[in-house]
mmCIF file of N, CA and C in Angstrom:
data_model
loop_
_atom_site.group_PDB
_atom_site.id
_atom_site.type_symbol
_atom_site.label_atom_id
_atom_site.label_comp_id
_atom_site.label_asym_id
_atom_site.label_seq_id
_atom_site.Cartn_x
_atom_site.Cartn_y
_atom_site.Cartn_z
ATOM 1 N N MET A 5 63.583 -4.563 -219.727
ATOM 2 C CA MET A 5 63.696 -5.894 -220.090
ATOM 3 C C MET A 5 63.793 -6.091 -221.628
ATOM 4 N N THR A 6 64.221 -5.154 -222.274
ATOM 5 C CA THR A 6 64.290 -5.301 -223.824
ATOM 6 C C THR A 6 65.385 -6.328 -224.102
ATOM 7 N N ASP A 7 66.188 -6.750 -223.071
ATOM 8 C CA ASP A 7 67.258 -7.797 -223.363
ATOM 9 C C ASP A 7 66.392 -9.113 -223.813
ATOM 10 N N SER A 8 65.228 -9.205 -223.368
ATOM 11 C CA SER A 8 64.494 -10.454 -223.682
ATOM 12 C C SER A 8 63.940 -10.488 -225.075
ATOM 13 N N ILE A 9 64.163 -9.380 -225.849
ATOM 14 C CA ILE A 9 63.638 -9.356 -227.185
ATOM 15 C C ILE A 9 64.859 -9.574 -228.167
ATOM 16 N N GLY A 10 64.803 -10.810 -228.665
ATOM 17 C CA GLY A 10 65.875 -11.231 -229.469
ATOM 18 C C GLY A 10 65.781 -10.792 -231.036
ATOM 19 N N ASP A 11 64.585 -10.571 -231.429
ATOM 20 C CA ASP A 11 64.372 -10.278 -232.774
ATOM 21 C C ASP A 11 64.818 -8.811 -233.066
ATOM 22 N N PRO A 12 65.772 -8.571 -233.861
ATOM 23 C CA PRO A 12 66.260 -7.125 -234.074
ATOM 24 C C PRO A 12 65.408 -6.126 -234.578
ATOM 25 N N ALA A 13 64.280 -6.654 -235.328
ATOM 26 C CA ALA A 13 63.239 -5.650 -235.857
ATOM 27 C C ALA A 13 62.367 -5.224 -234.733
ATOM 28 N N VAL A 14 62.008 -6.129 -233.780
ATOM 29 C CA VAL A 14 61.104 -5.781 -232.606
ATOM 30 C C VAL A 14 61.912 -4.994 -231.665
ATOM 31 N N ARG A 15 63.187 -5.297 -231.483
ATOM 32 C CA ARG A 15 64.044 -4.511 -230.543
ATOM 33 C C ARG A 15 64.165 -3.103 -231.072
ATOM 34 N N ALA A 16 64.268 -2.876 -232.382
ATOM 35 C CA ALA A 16 64.452 -1.553 -232.960
ATOM 36 C C ALA A 16 63.028 -0.787 -232.762
ATOM 37 N N PHE A 17 61.999 -1.410 -232.879
ATOM 38 C CA PHE A 17 60.575 -0.951 -232.591
ATOM 39 C C PHE A 17 60.489 -0.408 -231.250
ATOM 40 N N VAL A 18 60.769 -1.299 -230.265
ATOM 41 C CA VAL A 18 60.677 -0.897 -228.918
ATOM 42 C C VAL A 18 61.622 0.277 -228.532
ATOM 43 N N ASP A 19 62.977 0.226 -228.973
ATOM 44 C CA ASP A 19 63.877 1.199 -228.658
ATOM 45 C C ASP A 19 63.434 2.536 -229.244
ATOM 46 N N ALA A 20 62.976 2.488 -230.465
ATOM 47 C CA ALA A 20 62.557 3.731 -231.064
ATOM 48 C C ALA A 20 61.333 4.392 -230.389
ATOM 49 N N LEU A 21 60.375 3.557 -229.925
ATOM 50 C CA LEU A 21 59.185 3.904 -229.280
ATOM 51 C C LEU A 21 59.592 4.517 -228.010
ATOM 52 N N ASN A 22 60.413 3.863 -227.309
ATOM 53 C CA ASN A 22 60.944 4.440 -225.879
ATOM 54 C C ASN A 22 61.733 5.635 -225.994
ATOM 55 N N ALA A 23 62.389 5.825 -227.101
ATOM 56 C CA ALA A 23 63.267 7.046 -227.327
ATOM 57 C C ALA A 23 62.403 8.202 -227.812
ATOM 58 N N GLY A 24 61.090 7.956 -228.232
ATOM 59 C CA GLY A 24 60.303 8.979 -228.896
ATOM 60 C C GLY A 24 60.898 9.394 -230.279
ATOM 61 N N ASP A 25 61.618 8.450 -230.852
ATOM 62 C CA ASP A 25 62.264 8.731 -232.048
ATOM 63 C C ASP A 25 61.382 8.351 -233.296
ATOM 64 N N ARG A 26 60.703 9.332 -233.937
ATOM 65 C CA ARG A 26 59.746 8.998 -234.961
ATOM 66 C C ARG A 26 60.462 8.430 -236.276
ATOM 67 N N THR A 27 61.695 8.962 -236.475
ATOM 68 C CA THR A 27 62.441 8.516 -237.728
ATOM 69 C C THR A 27 62.846 7.085 -237.549
ATOM 70 N N ALA A 28 63.401 6.772 -236.394
ATOM 71 C CA ALA A 28 63.968 5.356 -236.199
ATOM 72 C C ALA A 28 62.635 4.326 -236.126
ATOM 73 N N PHE A 29 61.526 4.897 -235.571
ATOM 74 C CA PHE A 29 60.412 4.165 -235.493
ATOM 75 C C PHE A 29 59.896 3.714 -236.825
ATOM 76 N N ARG A 30 59.732 4.723 -237.754
ATOM 77 C CA ARG A 30 59.351 4.454 -239.160
ATOM 78 C C ARG A 30 60.219 3.528 -239.851
ATOM 79 N N ALA A 31 61.579 3.648 -239.599
ATOM 80 C CA ALA A 31 62.578 2.923 -240.239
ATOM 81 C C ALA A 31 62.455 1.389 -239.685
ATOM 82 N N ALA A 32 61.870 1.136 -238.661
ATOM 83 C CA ALA A 32 61.738 -0.291 -238.102
ATOM 84 C C ALA A 32 60.472 -0.923 -238.717
ATOM 85 N N LEU A 33 59.603 -0.169 -239.506
ATOM 86 C CA LEU A 33 58.450 -0.690 -240.103
ATOM 87 C C LEU A 33 58.678 -0.864 -241.481
ATOM 88 N N THR A 34 57.977 -1.807 -242.145
ATOM 89 C CA THR A 34 57.882 -1.984 -243.641
ATOM 90 C C THR A 34 57.095 -0.901 -244.222
ATOM 91 N N ALA A 35 57.181 -0.500 -245.358
ATOM 92 C CA ALA A 35 56.415 0.566 -246.007
ATOM 93 C C ALA A 35 54.943 0.366 -245.941
ATOM 94 N N ASP A 36 54.439 -0.966 -245.953
ATOM 95 C CA ASP A 36 52.979 -1.233 -245.932
ATOM 96 C C ASP A 36 52.601 -1.746 -244.583
ATOM 97 N N ALA A 37 53.277 -1.378 -243.520
ATOM 98 C CA ALA A 37 53.089 -1.937 -242.172
ATOM 99 C C ALA A 37 51.525 -1.574 -241.710
ATOM 100 N N THR A 38 51.010 -2.517 -240.940
ATOM 101 C CA THR A 38 49.650 -2.321 -240.368
ATOM 102 C C THR A 38 49.653 -2.645 -238.930
ATOM 103 N N MET A 39 48.487 -2.273 -238.331
ATOM 104 C CA MET A 39 48.420 -2.473 -236.862
ATOM 105 C C MET A 39 47.062 -2.653 -236.468
ATOM 106 N N SER A 40 46.778 -3.179 -235.280
ATOM 107 C CA SER A 40 45.433 -3.167 -234.697
ATOM 108 C C SER A 40 45.612 -2.947 -233.194
ATOM 109 N N ASP A 41 44.607 -2.221 -232.708
ATOM 110 C CA ASP A 41 44.441 -1.962 -231.201
ATOM 111 C C ASP A 41 43.138 -2.584 -230.607
ATOM 112 N N ASP A 42 43.338 -3.529 -229.701
ATOM 113 C CA ASP A 42 42.148 -4.260 -229.113
ATOM 114 C C ASP A 42 41.237 -4.880 -230.136
ATOM 115 N N GLY A 43 41.953 -5.460 -231.190
ATOM 116 C CA GLY A 43 41.276 -6.272 -232.289
ATOM 117 C C GLY A 43 40.710 -5.490 -233.369
ATOM 118 N N THR A 44 40.906 -4.123 -233.330
ATOM 119 C CA THR A 44 40.404 -3.267 -234.402
ATOM 120 C C THR A 44 41.484 -2.643 -235.125
ATOM 121 N N ASP A 45 41.552 -2.813 -236.513
ATOM 122 C CA ASP A 45 42.577 -2.207 -237.321
ATOM 123 C C ASP A 45 42.541 -0.698 -237.251
ATOM 124 N N ARG A 46 43.570 -0.079 -237.082
ATOM 125 C CA ARG A 46 43.755 1.353 -237.038
ATOM 126 C C ARG A 46 44.707 1.890 -238.012
ATOM 127 N N ASP A 47 44.517 3.268 -238.343
ATOM 128 C CA ASP A 47 45.459 3.910 -239.214
ATOM 129 C C ASP A 47 46.773 4.109 -238.488
ATOM 130 N N LEU A 48 47.764 3.382 -238.889
ATOM 131 C CA LEU A 48 49.099 3.228 -238.218
ATOM 132 C C LEU A 48 49.708 4.689 -237.923
ATOM 133 N N ALA A 49 49.643 5.431 -238.843
ATOM 134 C CA ALA A 49 50.437 6.840 -238.657
ATOM 135 C C ALA A 49 49.577 7.736 -237.626
ATOM 136 N N GLU A 50 48.335 7.744 -237.773
ATOM 137 C CA GLU A 50 47.451 8.373 -236.877
ATOM 138 C C GLU A 50 47.546 7.795 -235.463
ATOM 139 N N TRP A 51 47.488 6.575 -235.296
ATOM 140 C CA TRP A 51 47.518 5.988 -233.992
ATOM 141 C C TRP A 51 48.876 6.116 -233.238
ATOM 142 N N THR A 52 49.924 5.852 -233.959
ATOM 143 C CA THR A 52 51.226 5.988 -233.340
ATOM 144 C C THR A 52 51.467 7.416 -232.940
ATOM 145 N N GLU A 53 51.152 8.392 -233.752
ATOM 146 C CA GLU A 53 51.275 9.768 -233.340
ATOM 147 C C GLU A 53 50.523 10.007 -232.095
ATOM 148 N N ARG A 54 49.239 9.658 -232.070
ATOM 149 C CA ARG A 54 48.390 10.010 -230.911
ATOM 150 C C ARG A 54 48.875 9.235 -229.551
ATOM 151 N N GLU A 55 48.936 7.863 -229.777
ATOM 152 C CA GLU A 55 49.210 7.024 -228.670
ATOM 153 C C GLU A 55 50.627 6.855 -228.139
ATOM 154 N N ILE A 56 51.582 7.231 -229.033
ATOM 155 C CA ILE A 56 53.041 7.031 -228.672
ATOM 156 C C ILE A 56 53.711 8.352 -228.640
ATOM 157 N N PHE A 57 53.849 9.060 -229.676
ATOM 158 C CA PHE A 57 54.660 10.214 -229.765
ATOM 159 C C PHE A 57 54.218 11.420 -229.147
ATOM 160 N N ALA A 58 52.911 11.938 -229.430
ATOM 161 C CA ALA A 58 52.334 13.100 -228.889
ATOM 162 C C ALA A 58 52.074 12.892 -227.444
ATOM 163 N N SER A 59 51.984 11.719 -226.908
ATOM 164 C CA SER A 59 51.627 11.446 -225.556
ATOM 165 C C SER A 59 52.744 10.776 -224.695
ATOM 166 N N GLN A 60 54.074 10.770 -225.280
ATOM 167 C CA GLN A 60 55.276 10.342 -224.578
ATOM 168 C C GLN A 60 55.024 8.822 -224.069
ATOM 169 N N GLY A 61 54.659 8.046 -225.104
ATOM 170 C CA GLY A 61 54.429 6.660 -224.720
ATOM 171 C C GLY A 61 55.700 5.878 -224.292
ATOM 172 N N HIS A 62 55.577 4.963 -223.455
ATOM 173 C CA HIS A 62 56.820 4.109 -223.011
ATOM 174 C C HIS A 62 56.375 2.765 -222.687
ATOM 175 N N LEU A 63 57.050 1.858 -222.982
ATOM 176 C CA LEU A 63 56.814 0.453 -222.600
ATOM 177 C C LEU A 63 57.912 -0.266 -221.804
ATOM 178 N N GLU A 64 57.611 -1.000 -220.909
ATOM 179 C CA GLU A 64 58.464 -1.926 -220.142
ATOM 180 C C GLU A 64 58.038 -3.344 -220.410
ATOM 181 N N VAL A 65 58.851 -4.066 -221.073
ATOM 182 C CA VAL A 65 58.526 -5.452 -221.263
ATOM 183 C C VAL A 65 58.577 -6.302 -220.037
ATOM 184 N N ALA A 66 57.583 -6.921 -219.690
ATOM 185 C CA ALA A 66 57.460 -7.813 -218.486
ATOM 186 C C ALA A 66 57.787 -9.263 -218.829
ATOM 187 N N THR A 67 57.131 -9.761 -219.828
ATOM 188 C CA THR A 67 57.423 -11.149 -220.237
ATOM 189 C C THR A 67 57.518 -11.255 -221.709
ATOM 190 N N ALA A 68 58.395 -12.118 -222.287
ATOM 191 C CA ALA A 68 58.363 -12.220 -223.739
ATOM 192 C C ALA A 68 58.489 -13.628 -224.184
ATOM 193 N N ALA A 69 58.032 -13.918 -225.395
ATOM 194 C CA ALA A 69 58.007 -15.219 -225.921
ATOM 195 C C ALA A 69 58.333 -15.108 -227.522
ATOM 196 N N ASP A 70 58.649 -16.268 -228.191
ATOM 197 C CA ASP A 70 58.761 -16.145 -229.519
ATOM 198 C C ASP A 70 59.892 -15.227 -229.991
ATOM 199 N N ASP A 71 61.042 -15.238 -229.330
ATOM 200 C CA ASP A 71 62.186 -14.336 -229.633
ATOM 201 C C ASP A 71 61.737 -12.881 -229.509
ATOM 202 N N GLY A 72 60.776 -12.509 -228.761
ATOM 203 C CA GLY A 72 60.334 -11.118 -228.382
ATOM 204 C C GLY A 72 59.291 -10.704 -229.449
ATOM 205 N N ARG A 73 58.876 -11.671 -230.298
ATOM 206 C CA ARG A 73 57.609 -11.298 -231.208
ATOM 207 C C ARG A 73 56.386 -11.177 -230.545
ATOM 208 N N GLU A 74 56.303 -11.702 -229.326
ATOM 209 C CA GLU A 74 55.118 -11.616 -228.495
ATOM 210 C C GLU A 74 55.546 -11.238 -227.095
ATOM 211 N N PHE A 75 54.971 -10.227 -226.496
ATOM 212 C CA PHE A 75 55.234 -9.875 -225.124
ATOM 213 C C PHE A 75 54.138 -9.213 -224.541
ATOM 214 N N VAL A 76 54.258 -9.197 -223.033
ATOM 215 C CA VAL A 76 53.269 -8.397 -222.227
ATOM 216 C C VAL A 76 54.142 -7.340 -221.646
ATOM 217 N N ALA A 77 53.678 -6.072 -221.660
ATOM 218 C CA ALA A 77 54.431 -4.964 -221.144
ATOM 219 C C ALA A 77 53.559 -4.053 -220.266
ATOM 220 N N ASP A 78 54.164 -3.209 -219.502
ATOM 221 C CA ASP A 78 53.493 -2.193 -218.897
ATOM 222 C C ASP A 78 53.648 -1.019 -219.695
ATOM 223 N N TYR A 79 52.589 -0.465 -220.299
ATOM 224 C CA TYR A 79 52.533 0.633 -221.222
ATOM 225 C C TYR A 79 52.122 1.936 -220.502
ATOM 226 N N SER A 80 52.746 3.016 -220.735
ATOM 227 C CA SER A 80 52.274 4.194 -220.230
ATOM 228 C C SER A 80 52.370 5.265 -221.208
ATOM 229 N N ASN A 81 51.403 6.344 -221.053
ATOM 230 C CA ASN A 81 51.504 7.632 -221.869
ATOM 231 C C ASN A 81 50.857 8.662 -221.013
ATOM 232 N N SER A 82 50.891 9.850 -221.490
ATOM 233 C CA SER A 82 50.381 11.044 -220.730
ATOM 234 C C SER A 82 48.708 11.136 -220.945
ATOM 235 N N THR A 83 48.247 10.355 -221.863
ATOM 236 C CA THR A 83 46.756 10.413 -221.988
ATOM 237 C C THR A 83 46.062 9.396 -221.094
ATOM 238 N N TRP A 84 46.552 8.117 -221.063
ATOM 239 C CA TRP A 84 45.907 7.066 -220.356
ATOM 240 C C TRP A 84 46.496 6.635 -219.137
ATOM 241 N N GLY A 85 47.753 7.075 -218.893
ATOM 242 C CA GLY A 85 48.456 6.666 -217.703
ATOM 243 C C GLY A 85 49.113 5.216 -217.979
ATOM 244 N N ALA A 86 49.097 4.378 -216.974
ATOM 245 C CA ALA A 86 49.748 3.106 -217.132
ATOM 246 C C ALA A 86 48.755 1.975 -217.257
ATOM 247 N N MET A 87 49.087 0.898 -218.113
ATOM 248 C CA MET A 87 48.172 -0.245 -218.228
ATOM 249 C C MET A 87 48.954 -1.350 -218.685
ATOM 250 N N ARG A 88 48.644 -2.547 -218.407
ATOM 251 C CA ARG A 88 49.157 -3.884 -218.801
ATOM 252 C C ARG A 88 48.642 -4.058 -220.192
ATOM 253 N N THR A 89 49.597 -4.385 -221.149
ATOM 254 C CA THR A 89 49.296 -4.649 -222.563
ATOM 255 C C THR A 89 49.944 -5.794 -223.089
ATOM 256 N N ARG A 90 49.473 -6.397 -224.192
ATOM 257 C CA ARG A 90 49.988 -7.353 -224.861
ATOM 258 C C ARG A 90 50.326 -6.964 -226.373
ATOM 259 N N TRP A 91 51.367 -7.345 -226.865
ATOM 260 C CA TRP A 91 51.944 -7.056 -228.113
ATOM 261 C C TRP A 91 52.373 -8.252 -228.882
ATOM 262 N N THR A 92 51.992 -8.384 -230.236
ATOM 263 C CA THR A 92 52.432 -9.404 -231.159
ATOM 264 C C THR A 92 52.900 -8.739 -232.283
ATOM 265 N N PHE A 93 53.865 -9.323 -232.972
ATOM 266 C CA PHE A 93 54.535 -8.721 -234.170
ATOM 267 C C PHE A 93 54.710 -9.774 -235.254
ATOM 268 N N THR A 94 54.552 -9.277 -236.510
ATOM 269 C CA THR A 94 54.803 -10.059 -237.602
ATOM 270 C C THR A 94 56.053 -9.434 -238.395
ATOM 271 N N VAL A 95 57.044 -10.058 -238.524
ATOM 272 C CA VAL A 95 58.254 -9.491 -239.122
ATOM 273 C C VAL A 95 58.552 -9.983 -240.495
ATOM 274 N N ARG A 96 58.748 -9.180 -241.432
ATOM 275 C CA ARG A 96 59.117 -9.428 -242.778
ATOM 276 C C ARG A 96 60.317 -8.735 -243.267
ATOM 277 N N ASP A 97 61.275 -9.363 -243.909
ATOM 278 C CA ASP A 97 62.448 -8.791 -244.396
ATOM 279 C C ASP A 97 63.155 -8.005 -243.289
ATOM 280 N N GLY A 98 63.201 -8.319 -242.127
ATOM 281 C CA GLY A 98 64.009 -7.686 -241.120
ATOM 282 C C GLY A 98 63.307 -6.381 -240.541
ATOM 283 N N LYS A 99 61.955 -6.299 -240.751
ATOM 284 C CA LYS A 99 61.274 -5.047 -240.307
ATOM 285 C C LYS A 99 59.868 -5.494 -239.864
ATOM 286 N N VAL A 100 59.272 -4.676 -239.057
ATOM 287 C CA VAL A 100 57.942 -4.984 -238.488
ATOM 288 C C VAL A 100 56.921 -4.694 -239.637
ATOM 289 N N ALA A 101 56.115 -5.786 -240.038
ATOM 290 C CA ALA A 101 55.156 -5.657 -240.958
ATOM 291 C C ALA A 101 53.636 -5.477 -240.381
ATOM 292 N N ARG A 102 53.574 -6.029 -239.152
ATOM 293 C CA ARG A 102 52.268 -5.671 -238.510
ATOM 294 C C ARG A 102 52.543 -5.957 -237.003
ATOM 295 N N PHE A 103 51.882 -5.131 -236.228
ATOM 296 C CA PHE A 103 51.798 -5.285 -234.719
ATOM 297 C C PHE A 103 50.493 -5.305 -234.286
ATOM 298 N N GLU A 104 50.077 -6.070 -233.298
ATOM 299 C CA GLU A 104 48.819 -6.013 -232.671
ATOM 300 C C GLU A 104 49.050 -5.709 -231.255
ATOM 301 N N THR A 105 48.262 -4.775 -230.627
ATOM 302 C CA THR A 105 48.311 -4.517 -229.245
ATOM 303 C C THR A 105 46.861 -4.456 -228.632
ATOM 304 N N GLY A 106 46.906 -4.594 -227.279
ATOM 305 C CA GLY A 106 45.640 -4.332 -226.593
ATOM 306 C C GLY A 106 45.919 -4.549 -225.157
ATOM 307 N N GLN A 107 44.879 -4.343 -224.410
ATOM 308 C CA GLN A 107 44.880 -4.676 -222.951
ATOM 309 C C GLN A 107 45.138 -6.108 -222.620
ATOM 310 N N ALA A 108 46.054 -6.337 -221.746
ATOM 311 C CA ALA A 108 46.318 -7.773 -221.230
ATOM 312 C C ALA A 108 45.516 -8.125 -220.072
#
């Protein structure tokens, strides 16, 4: 359901995540991008490597709002299995400057 994501920066983020493309994923982020997981700020590089790339992370958007800058998705990876998650994005200059995720 990535068609429901109108914001090109968020769409690039989701497409890169689902493709397992580290280079495209980094290109979708600002140089100073930050993130949080379940309300706690995390080291973005460490978290994305562990929770997305090393564990074959994949998300399927279920519902989206705010042009795709907020959505609920079914997220799965080889570490945790599948879970319902919420995602919100702050976009600056056409790139993701911050994302927040957690269980929905």
